CSV table of C-alpha atoms in Angstrom, one decimal:
chain,number,residue,atom,x,y,z
T,1,MET,CA,-8.2,7.7,3.4
T,2,THR,CA,-11.9,8.1,3.7
T,3,PRO,CA,-14.1,5.0,4.1
T,4,SER,CA,-15.7,5.6,0.8
T,5,VAL,CA,-12.4,5.9,-1.1
T,6,ARG,CA,-11.1,2.8,0.7
T,7,GLN,CA,-14.2,0.8,-0.3
T,8,LEU,CA,-14.0,2.1,-3.9
T,9,LEU,CA,-10.4,0.9,-4.1
T,10,ALA,CA,-11.2,-2.4,-2.5
T,11,ASP,CA,-14.1,-3.0,-4.9
T,12,MET,CA,-12.0,-2.1,-7.9
T,13,LEU,CA,-9.2,-4.5,-6.8
T,14,THR,CA,-11.7,-7.3,-6.0
T,15,GLN,CA,-13.4,-6.9,-9.4
T,16,THR,CA,-9.9,-7.1,-11.0
T,17,GLY,CA,-9.4,-10.5,-9.3
T,18,TYR,CA,-7.3,-9.5,-6.3
T,19,ASN,CA,-8.1,-10.7,-2.7
T,20,VAL,CA,-8.4,-7.6,-0.6
T,21,HIS,CA,-8.2,-7.2,3.2
T,22,GLN,CA,-9.1,-3.8,4.6
T,23,ALA,CA,-8.2,-2.1,7.9
T,24,VAL,CA,-9.3,1.3,9.2
T,25,ALA,CA,-6.1,2.1,11.1
T,26,GLY,CA,-2.5,1.1,11.2
T,27,SER,CA,-2.9,-1.0,14.4
T,28,SER,CA,-5.8,-3.0,13.0
T,29,GLY,CA,-3.9,-3.5,9.7
T,30,LEU,CA,-0.9,-4.8,11.6
T,31,ALA,CA,-3.1,-7.3,13.5
T,32,ALA,CA,-4.7,-8.5,10.3
T,33,LEU,CA,-1.4,-8.9,8.5
T,34,ASP,CA,0.0,-10.9,11.4
T,35,SER,CA,-2.8,-13.5,10.8
T,36,MET,CA,-2.2,-13.8,7.0
T,37,THR,CA,0.2,-16.3,5.5
T,38,ARG,CA,0.4,-14.6,2.1
T,39,VAL,CA,0.5,-10.9,1.4
T,40,ASP,CA,1.7,-9.7,-2.1
T,41,LEU,CA,1.4,-6.0,-1.6
T,42,LEU,CA,0.6,-3.5,1.1
T,43,VAL,CA,-1.3,-0.4,-0.1
T,44,THR,CA,-1.6,2.3,2.6
T,45,ASP,CA,-2.3,5.9,3.0
T,46,VAL,CA,0.6,8.0,4.4
T,47,GLY,CA,-1.8,9.6,6.9
T,48,LEU,CA,-3.4,6.9,9.1
T,49,PRO,CA,-5.1,7.3,12.5
T,50,GLY,CA,-2.7,6.3,15.3
T,51,MET,CA,0.4,5.7,13.2
T,52,ASN,CA,1.4,7.0,9.8
T,53,GLY,CA,1.6,4.7,6.8
T,54,HIS,CA,5.4,4.7,6.8
T,55,GLN,CA,5.5,3.5,10.5
T,56,MET,CA,3.0,0.8,9.5
T,57,ALA,CA,5.1,-0.3,6.5
T,58,ASP,CA,8.2,-0.4,8.7
T,59,ALA,CA,6.5,-2.6,11.2
T,60,VAL,CA,5.2,-4.9,8.5
T,61,ARG,CA,8.5,-5.1,6.7
T,62,ALA,CA,10.3,-6.0,10.0
T,63,LYS,CA,8.5,-9.3,9.6
T,64,ARG,CA,8.2,-9.4,5.8
T,65,PRO,CA,11.2,-7.5,4.5
T,66,ALA,CA,10.5,-8.2,0.8
T,67,LEU,CA,6.9,-7.0,0.8
T,68,PRO,CA,6.3,-4.2,-1.7
T,69,VAL,CA,4.5,-1.1,-0.4
T,70,LEU,CA,2.4,1.4,-2.3
T,71,PHE,CA,1.8,4.6,-0.4
T,72,MET,CA,-1.1,7.0,-1.3
T,73,THR,CA,-0.5,10.6,-0.4
T,74,GLY,CA,-1.9,14.0,-0.8
T,75,TYR,CA,1.6,15.5,-0.1
T,76,ALA,CA,4.0,16.5,-2.8
T,77,GLU,CA,5.3,13.3,-4.3
T,78,VAL,CA,8.6,14.9,-5.5
T,79,ALA,CA,9.4,16.3,-2.0
T,80,THR,CA,8.6,13.0,-0.3
T,81,VAL,CA,10.7,11.0,-2.7
T,82,ALA,CA,13.6,13.5,-2.4
T,83,SER,CA,13.5,13.3,1.4
T,84,GLY,CA,14.3,9.6,1.4
T,85,PHE,CA,10.8,8.6,2.5
T,86,LEU,CA,10.7,5.7,0.0
T,87,GLY,CA,12.8,2.7,0.6
T,88,GLU,CA,13.5,-0.3,-1.6
T,89,ARG,CA,10.4,-1.8,-3.2
T,90,MET,CA,8.3,1.2,-2.1
T,91,GLN,CA,6.4,3.4,-4.5
T,92,MET,CA,4.0,6.3,-4.2
T,93,ILE,CA,0.9,7.5,-5.9
T,94,ALA,CA,-0.4,11.1,-5.4
T,95,LYS,CA,-4.0,11.8,-4.5
T,96,PRO,CA,-6.3,12.4,-6.1
T,97,PHE,CA,-5.7,9.6,-8.6
T,98,ALA,CA,-7.8,7.9,-11.2
T,99,VAL,CA,-8.9,4.4,-10.5
T,100,GLU,CA,-7.1,3.3,-13.7
T,101,ALA,CA,-3.9,4.9,-12.5
T,102,ILE,CA,-3.7,3.1,-9.2
T,103,GLY,CA,-4.8,-0.2,-10.9
T,104,ALA,CA,-1.9,0.2,-13.4
T,105,LYS,CA,0.5,1.0,-10.6
T,106,ILE,CA,-0.5,-2.1,-8.6
T,107,ARG,CA,-0.2,-4.3,-11.6
T,108,GLN,CA,3.2,-2.9,-12.3
T,109,MET,CA,4.4,-3.5,-8.8
T,110,LEU,CA,3.0,-7.1,-8.6
T,111,GLU,CA,4.5,-7.9,-12.1
T,112,LYS,CA,7.9,-6.6,-11.0
T,113,ASP,CA,7.7,-8.5,-7.8
T,114,GLY,CA,6.8,-11.7,-9.7
T,115,GLU,CA,9.9,-11.2,-11.9
T,116,ARG,CA,12.0,-11.2,-8.8
T,117,GLY,CA,10.6,-14.6,-7.8
T,118,SER,CA,9.0,-13.5,-4.6
């Protein structure tokens, strides 16, 4: 994800009342997540420098197995879902997306997670 898209998404989520932590690459994201006690949702691009988003999600979920993950991708969503890319509590949104669409997807995932009592 480009820095401008990442910042736009972070700004939108912050204005909506979420606490947002950003990382440029998978390795820096993992380091940041290791220092946090509470994380409600991981939002990551599939294509990250150094490691892909699924590798990052796998590493994070090794320590936080119940953490929901939202992947952003420019790849065909149907093909990715059909290939078994998405595990339990993982969803995807195709790029380009409207700010309203990703906001709604995030709210849906967090509400569903809250219903599970996590």
